[in-house]
């Protein structure tokens, strides 16, 4: 197994609001190895983005409150770093591609300036060196005529082109870990496929660890090595890509996969939906958070919170029920 680049242990994130405490992330643990791609999937609001923002220490405190046993980047605990040290980690060692490039890019700065800024800050490059490298990165990200576009502003680019600029910015300092937070959400399907393929190629070429966050299990099918399924701030299931798709063990993962259209599906095959709504994060159920929507739920599920347990080598679920038999494990 490859060395663990980033390892998160027992991460909890709360938000203190006038209406109560929002339990956004509830004690999750995960890791990503060198050259590995980890997919984090789940419905909107399940805690995917908050988890990685917590790791990057980008959650404002207050109202946020982030706790963990440790967040290790190799042998450094990021939670123990001073803010000045953490600023060197962000962009330099862990980079992030955000969901909406138009709100992530500065509208009054040229894209060349924004790419060059991190290289001058983290790598100490001269302006000439940084400008040359910025053009190389934009070319690598698939932007034609890159050298002539460095002095253009974000509004002069299409959505797909802006996302390529964000990818170039993220790669500027050769990070150890690249986090892609639903980077294709605002793009049309054709451009989505191009961006997914581009990030996969760059990750393989540069040997980076990649964390890809999405609500779409179809996107990570050909991208990830392992998948972590989240629901209501908990990890429901974690497994290598093939076992998860071929033999899902958690009712939630099983239901998500049944709701996906399949190329090899039978004509007229009905897509299933998951009845009900996710729980209010300020009023989590006493037992399993998925129990109110689960067709396999037993009395025990309403009383106790299941812990992640291994059901096969490298395959863990947080569930009391064996969905193959419908009985308690």
Short mmCIF file of C-alpha atoms in Angstrom, two decimals:
data_model
loop_
_atom_site.label_atom_id
_atom_site.label_comp_id
_atom_site.label_asym_id
_atom_site.label_seq_id
_atom_site.Cartn_x
_atom_site.Cartn_y
_atom_site.Cartn_z
CA UNK A 1 0.00 0.00 0.00
CA UNK A 2 1.24 3.52 -0.79
CA UNK A 3 2.30 5.80 2.06
CA UNK A 4 -0.46 7.89 3.58
CA UNK A 5 -0.02 11.52 2.54
CA UNK A 6 -3.02 12.87 4.43
CA UNK A 7 -4.68 11.07 7.35
CA UNK A 8 -7.66 12.49 9.26
CA UNK A 9 -8.71 10.96 12.59
CA UNK A 10 -12.07 11.56 14.31
CA UNK A 11 -12.90 14.91 12.68
CA UNK A 12 -15.87 16.80 14.14
CA UNK A 13 -17.16 20.14 12.89
CA UNK A 14 -19.95 22.13 14.57
CA UNK A 15 -21.56 25.47 13.76
CA UNK A 16 -22.98 27.53 16.61
CA UNK A 17 -26.02 29.44 15.35
CA UNK A 18 -28.94 31.33 16.87
CA UNK A 19 -31.15 28.32 16.12
CA UNK A 20 -28.84 25.81 17.81
CA UNK A 21 -25.71 23.77 17.13
CA UNK A 22 -25.38 22.34 13.62
CA UNK A 23 -23.59 18.96 13.72
CA UNK A 24 -22.05 19.12 10.24
CA UNK A 25 -19.31 16.47 10.56
CA UNK A 26 -19.56 13.78 13.20
CA UNK A 27 -16.32 11.99 13.93
CA UNK A 28 -15.13 10.86 10.49
CA UNK A 29 -11.73 9.32 9.72
CA UNK A 30 -10.14 8.87 6.29
CA UNK A 31 -6.83 8.90 4.47
CA UNK A 32 -5.40 9.26 0.96
CA UNK A 33 -2.16 7.67 -0.18
CA UNK A 34 0.55 8.78 -2.60
CA UNK A 35 -0.76 8.81 -6.16
CA UNK A 36 -4.18 7.61 -4.98
CA UNK A 37 -7.60 9.06 -5.78
CA UNK A 38 -10.21 9.07 -3.01
CA UNK A 39 -13.80 9.86 -3.99
CA UNK A 40 -16.05 11.39 -1.31
CA UNK A 41 -19.71 11.10 -2.30
CA UNK A 42 -23.12 11.79 -0.80
CA UNK A 43 -26.15 14.04 -1.03
CA UNK A 44 -25.87 17.83 -0.81
CA UNK A 45 -25.45 18.89 2.81
CA UNK A 46 -23.91 15.61 4.01
CA UNK A 47 -20.65 17.25 5.11
CA UNK A 48 -18.35 16.52 2.15
CA UNK A 49 -17.14 20.07 1.54
CA UNK A 50 -17.15 21.03 5.23
CA UNK A 51 -14.85 18.06 5.93
CA UNK A 52 -12.12 19.20 3.54
CA UNK A 53 -12.54 22.88 4.46
CA UNK A 54 -12.01 21.80 8.07
CA UNK A 55 -8.84 19.97 7.06
CA UNK A 56 -7.63 23.13 5.29
CA UNK A 57 -8.61 25.18 8.37
CA UNK A 58 -10.82 27.42 6.27
CA UNK A 59 -13.85 27.20 8.59
CA UNK A 60 -14.32 30.55 10.41
CA UNK A 61 -14.14 30.06 14.19
CA UNK A 62 -16.62 31.24 15.47
CA UNK A 63 -19.28 30.30 14.38
CA UNK A 64 -17.49 27.10 13.41
CA UNK A 65 -15.77 24.71 15.81
CA UNK A 66 -13.37 22.10 14.44
CA UNK A 67 -11.96 19.27 16.54
CA UNK A 68 -10.04 16.11 15.63
CA UNK A 69 -7.65 13.67 17.22
CA UNK A 70 -5.23 14.57 14.43
CA UNK A 71 -5.00 15.79 10.82
CA UNK A 72 -1.65 14.48 9.62
CA UNK A 73 0.11 15.63 6.45
CA UNK A 74 2.83 12.99 6.54
CA UNK A 75 4.30 13.60 10.05
CA UNK A 76 2.86 17.10 10.65
CA UNK A 77 -0.39 17.65 12.55
CA UNK A 78 -2.08 20.53 10.72
CA UNK A 79 -4.22 21.37 13.75
CA UNK A 80 -1.09 22.26 15.72
CA UNK A 81 0.36 24.65 13.14
CA UNK A 82 0.28 28.42 13.60
CA UNK A 83 -1.74 30.35 11.03
CA UNK A 84 1.43 31.59 9.28
CA UNK A 85 2.63 27.99 8.91
CA UNK A 86 -0.81 26.88 7.69
CA UNK A 87 -0.74 29.55 5.00
CA UNK A 88 2.37 27.87 3.59
CA UNK A 89 0.52 24.54 3.52
CA UNK A 90 -2.49 25.95 1.65
CA UNK A 91 -1.63 26.17 -2.02
CA UNK A 92 1.91 25.00 -1.39
CA UNK A 93 1.29 21.44 -0.13
CA UNK A 94 -2.49 21.06 -0.28
CA UNK A 95 -4.30 22.78 -3.14
CA UNK A 96 -8.02 23.04 -3.84
CA UNK A 97 -10.16 23.43 -6.94
CA UNK A 98 -13.43 25.03 -5.87
CA UNK A 99 -16.94 24.42 -7.16
CA UNK A 100 -17.61 27.77 -8.85
CA UNK A 101 -14.56 29.36 -10.50
CA UNK A 102 -16.34 32.69 -11.07
CA UNK A 103 -16.68 33.30 -7.33
CA UNK A 104 -13.22 31.86 -6.58
CA UNK A 105 -11.29 34.04 -9.03
CA UNK A 106 -10.67 37.71 -8.29
CA UNK A 107 -12.62 39.65 -10.98
CA UNK A 108 -10.26 42.68 -10.90
CA UNK A 109 -6.99 40.74 -11.24
CA UNK A 110 -5.69 39.14 -14.42
CA UNK A 111 -5.56 35.35 -14.44
CA UNK A 112 -1.79 35.57 -14.94
CA UNK A 113 -1.40 37.58 -11.73
CA UNK A 114 -3.55 35.10 -9.80
CA UNK A 115 -1.59 32.05 -10.97
CA UNK A 116 1.77 33.76 -10.47
CA UNK A 117 0.90 34.99 -6.97
CA UNK A 118 1.16 31.59 -5.30
CA UNK A 119 4.42 30.70 -7.10
CA UNK A 120 6.04 33.93 -5.98
CA UNK A 121 4.74 33.44 -2.43
CA UNK A 122 5.52 29.74 -1.96
CA UNK A 123 8.39 29.10 -4.40
CA UNK A 124 10.13 32.49 -4.35
CA UNK A 125 10.07 32.79 -8.16
CA UNK A 126 10.83 36.05 -9.95
CA UNK A 127 8.04 37.63 -11.99
CA UNK A 128 9.63 36.44 -15.25
CA UNK A 129 10.00 32.86 -13.98
CA UNK A 130 6.47 32.81 -12.59
CA UNK A 131 5.00 34.19 -15.82
CA UNK A 132 6.73 31.52 -17.91
CA UNK A 133 5.56 28.79 -15.52
CA UNK A 134 1.99 30.19 -15.52
CA UNK A 135 1.85 29.88 -19.32
CA UNK A 136 3.16 26.30 -19.09
CA UNK A 137 0.53 25.41 -16.49
CA UNK A 138 -2.33 26.87 -18.55
CA UNK A 139 -1.11 24.89 -21.56
CA UNK A 140 -0.95 21.77 -19.38
CA UNK A 141 -4.53 22.50 -18.29
CA UNK A 142 -5.62 22.52 -21.93
CA UNK A 143 -6.01 26.27 -22.55
CA UNK A 144 -4.93 27.17 -26.09
CA UNK A 145 -2.85 30.30 -26.70
CA UNK A 146 -2.01 30.37 -22.99
CA UNK A 147 0.85 32.89 -23.16
CA UNK A 148 -1.44 35.43 -24.84
CA UNK A 149 -4.23 34.99 -22.26
CA UNK A 150 -2.25 35.76 -19.10
CA UNK A 151 -3.31 39.42 -19.11
CA UNK A 152 -7.01 38.62 -19.57
CA UNK A 153 -9.57 38.83 -16.76
CA UNK A 154 -11.89 36.05 -15.54
CA UNK A 155 -14.97 37.49 -17.27
CA UNK A 156 -13.23 37.02 -20.62
CA UNK A 157 -13.29 33.23 -20.22
CA UNK A 158 -16.08 30.67 -20.47
CA UNK A 159 -17.03 28.50 -17.48
CA UNK A 160 -14.95 25.55 -18.68
CA UNK A 161 -11.96 27.80 -19.41
CA UNK A 162 -12.22 29.40 -15.96
CA UNK A 163 -12.17 25.96 -14.39
CA UNK A 164 -8.99 25.18 -16.35
CA UNK A 165 -7.49 28.37 -14.92
CA UNK A 166 -8.41 27.14 -11.42
CA UNK A 167 -6.71 23.81 -12.16
CA UNK A 168 -3.56 25.64 -13.31
CA UNK A 169 -3.61 27.70 -10.09
CA UNK A 170 -4.01 24.57 -7.98
CA UNK A 171 -1.05 22.88 -9.69
CA UNK A 172 1.21 25.95 -9.52
CA UNK A 173 3.27 24.78 -6.52
CA UNK A 174 3.27 21.04 -7.21
CA UNK A 175 1.07 20.17 -4.20
CA UNK A 176 1.20 16.84 -2.38
CA UNK A 177 -2.60 16.69 -2.24
CA UNK A 178 -5.12 18.14 -4.70
CA UNK A 179 -8.72 18.52 -3.48
CA UNK A 180 -11.39 18.94 -6.17
CA UNK A 181 -14.64 20.13 -4.59
CA UNK A 182 -17.38 19.33 -7.14
CA UNK A 183 -15.40 21.19 -9.84
CA UNK A 184 -17.78 20.21 -12.66
CA UNK A 185 -21.12 21.13 -11.05
CA UNK A 186 -21.68 24.38 -12.97
CA UNK A 187 -20.52 23.01 -16.33
CA UNK A 188 -22.37 21.28 -19.15
CA UNK A 189 -21.98 17.53 -19.54
CA UNK A 190 -19.40 17.62 -22.35
CA UNK A 191 -17.15 20.05 -20.48
CA UNK A 192 -17.65 18.02 -17.27
CA UNK A 193 -16.20 14.94 -18.97
CA UNK A 194 -13.24 16.95 -20.29
CA UNK A 195 -12.43 18.39 -16.84
CA UNK A 196 -12.70 14.96 -15.14
CA UNK A 197 -10.38 13.40 -17.72
CA UNK A 198 -7.96 16.33 -17.48
CA UNK A 199 -7.67 16.15 -13.69
CA UNK A 200 -7.23 12.36 -13.85
CA UNK A 201 -4.44 12.67 -16.42
CA UNK A 202 -2.66 15.40 -14.47
CA UNK A 203 -2.96 13.48 -11.20
CA UNK A 204 -1.46 10.37 -12.82
CA UNK A 205 1.27 12.35 -14.56
CA UNK A 206 2.32 14.36 -11.50
CA UNK A 207 1.80 11.57 -8.94
CA UNK A 208 -0.40 13.66 -6.64
CA UNK A 209 -2.85 12.34 -4.11
CA UNK A 210 -6.33 13.43 -5.26
CA UNK A 211 -9.54 13.86 -3.27
CA UNK A 212 -12.57 14.26 -5.54
CA UNK A 213 -15.80 15.44 -3.89
CA UNK A 214 -19.11 14.91 -5.67
CA UNK A 215 -22.76 14.01 -5.18
CA UNK A 216 -22.63 11.91 -8.36
CA UNK A 217 -21.48 8.29 -8.00
CA UNK A 218 -21.32 8.09 -11.80
CA UNK A 219 -18.51 10.69 -11.94
CA UNK A 220 -16.15 8.82 -9.62
CA UNK A 221 -16.76 5.40 -11.21
CA UNK A 222 -13.88 5.77 -13.66
CA UNK A 223 -11.83 8.18 -11.58
CA UNK A 224 -11.36 6.98 -7.99
CA UNK A 225 -9.35 4.13 -6.47
CA UNK A 226 -11.42 4.18 -3.26
CA UNK A 227 -14.78 5.72 -2.38
CA UNK A 228 -16.09 7.06 0.93
CA UNK A 229 -19.87 7.50 1.14
CA UNK A 230 -21.13 10.16 3.57
CA UNK A 231 -24.59 10.86 5.01
CA UNK A 232 -25.57 13.48 7.62
CA UNK A 233 -21.94 14.05 8.62
CA UNK A 234 -21.13 10.35 9.08
CA UNK A 235 -19.19 7.87 6.93
CA UNK A 236 -21.65 5.16 5.88
CA UNK A 237 -19.36 3.01 3.73
CA UNK A 238 -15.78 2.95 2.50
CA UNK A 239 -14.29 0.53 -0.02
CA UNK A 240 -12.19 0.16 -3.15
CA UNK A 241 -14.05 1.24 -6.26
CA UNK A 242 -14.91 -2.18 -7.72
CA UNK A 243 -16.25 -3.83 -4.53
CA UNK A 244 -18.34 -0.75 -3.75
CA UNK A 245 -20.08 -0.72 -7.13
CA UNK A 246 -20.34 -4.49 -7.53
CA UNK A 247 -21.25 -5.37 -3.94
CA UNK A 248 -22.49 -2.36 -1.90
CA UNK A 249 -23.06 -3.41 1.72
CA UNK A 250 -24.75 -0.32 3.19
CA UNK A 251 -28.45 0.38 2.50
CA UNK A 252 -27.68 4.01 1.62
CA UNK A 253 -24.99 3.13 -0.95
CA UNK A 254 -27.26 0.39 -2.31
CA UNK A 255 -30.10 2.91 -2.72
CA UNK A 256 -27.83 5.52 -4.35
CA UNK A 257 -26.60 3.03 -6.93
CA UNK A 258 -30.17 1.88 -7.72
CA UNK A 259 -31.06 5.51 -8.47
CA UNK A 260 -28.34 5.80 -11.14
CA UNK A 261 -29.18 5.24 -14.84
CA UNK A 262 -27.02 2.44 -16.29
CA UNK A 263 -25.74 1.94 -19.82
CA UNK A 264 -26.19 -1.82 -19.42
CA UNK A 265 -29.66 -1.53 -17.87
CA UNK A 266 -32.70 -3.32 -19.26
CA UNK A 267 -35.11 -1.36 -21.50
CA UNK A 268 -37.85 0.19 -19.39
CA UNK A 269 -35.94 -0.43 -16.16
CA UNK A 270 -37.30 1.77 -13.36
CA UNK A 271 -34.96 4.08 -11.47
CA UNK A 272 -35.57 3.99 -7.73
CA UNK A 273 -35.63 7.02 -5.48
CA UNK A 274 -34.78 7.31 -1.79
CA UNK A 275 -37.94 8.26 0.07
CA UNK A 276 -37.87 11.04 2.67
CA UNK A 277 -35.35 13.75 3.45
CA UNK A 278 -31.97 13.89 5.24
CA UNK A 279 -32.24 14.72 8.97
CA UNK A 280 -31.93 18.22 10.40
CA UNK A 281 -28.28 18.48 11.44
CA UNK A 282 -29.21 20.26 14.66
CA UNK A 283 -31.54 17.42 15.64
CA UNK A 284 -29.83 14.18 14.63
CA UNK A 285 -31.73 10.94 15.33
CA UNK A 286 -30.77 9.03 18.48
CA UNK A 287 -29.70 5.99 16.45
CA UNK A 288 -28.54 5.63 12.84
CA UNK A 289 -29.08 8.86 10.94
CA UNK A 290 -30.29 6.93 7.87
CA UNK A 291 -32.82 4.79 9.77
CA UNK A 292 -35.87 7.02 9.00
CA UNK A 293 -35.32 6.44 5.24
CA UNK A 294 -33.96 2.89 5.37
CA UNK A 295 -36.04 -0.05 4.13
CA UNK A 296 -33.85 -2.46 6.13
CA UNK A 297 -34.07 -0.63 9.51
CA UNK A 298 -34.50 -2.74 12.66
CA UNK A 299 -35.39 -1.68 16.19
CA UNK A 300 -31.68 -1.56 17.10
CA UNK A 301 -31.05 0.97 14.31
CA UNK A 302 -33.33 3.49 16.02
CA UNK A 303 -31.56 3.11 19.40
CA UNK A 304 -27.83 2.94 18.61
CA UNK A 305 -25.37 4.65 16.26
CA UNK A 306 -23.50 1.99 14.23
CA UNK A 307 -19.70 2.21 14.07
CA UNK A 308 -17.62 1.54 10.98
CA UNK A 309 -16.71 -2.14 10.88
CA UNK A 310 -14.87 -4.20 8.30
CA UNK A 311 -17.11 -6.66 6.43
CA UNK A 312 -14.47 -7.64 3.87
CA UNK A 313 -10.78 -6.76 3.40
CA UNK A 314 -10.65 -2.96 2.99
CA UNK A 315 -14.46 -2.72 2.96
CA UNK A 316 -16.08 -0.99 5.95
CA UNK A 317 -19.69 -0.07 6.68
CA UNK A 318 -21.57 1.61 9.54
CA UNK A 319 -24.65 -0.61 9.65
CA UNK A 320 -26.13 -3.33 11.87
CA UNK A 321 -27.94 -5.11 9.03
CA UNK A 322 -26.76 -7.54 6.36
CA UNK A 323 -28.69 -6.27 3.33
CA UNK A 324 -28.27 -9.62 1.55
CA UNK A 325 -30.37 -11.39 4.20
CA UNK A 326 -32.20 -8.42 5.71
CA UNK A 327 -31.21 -9.64 9.17
CA UNK A 328 -28.94 -8.19 11.86
CA UNK A 329 -25.27 -9.04 11.32
#
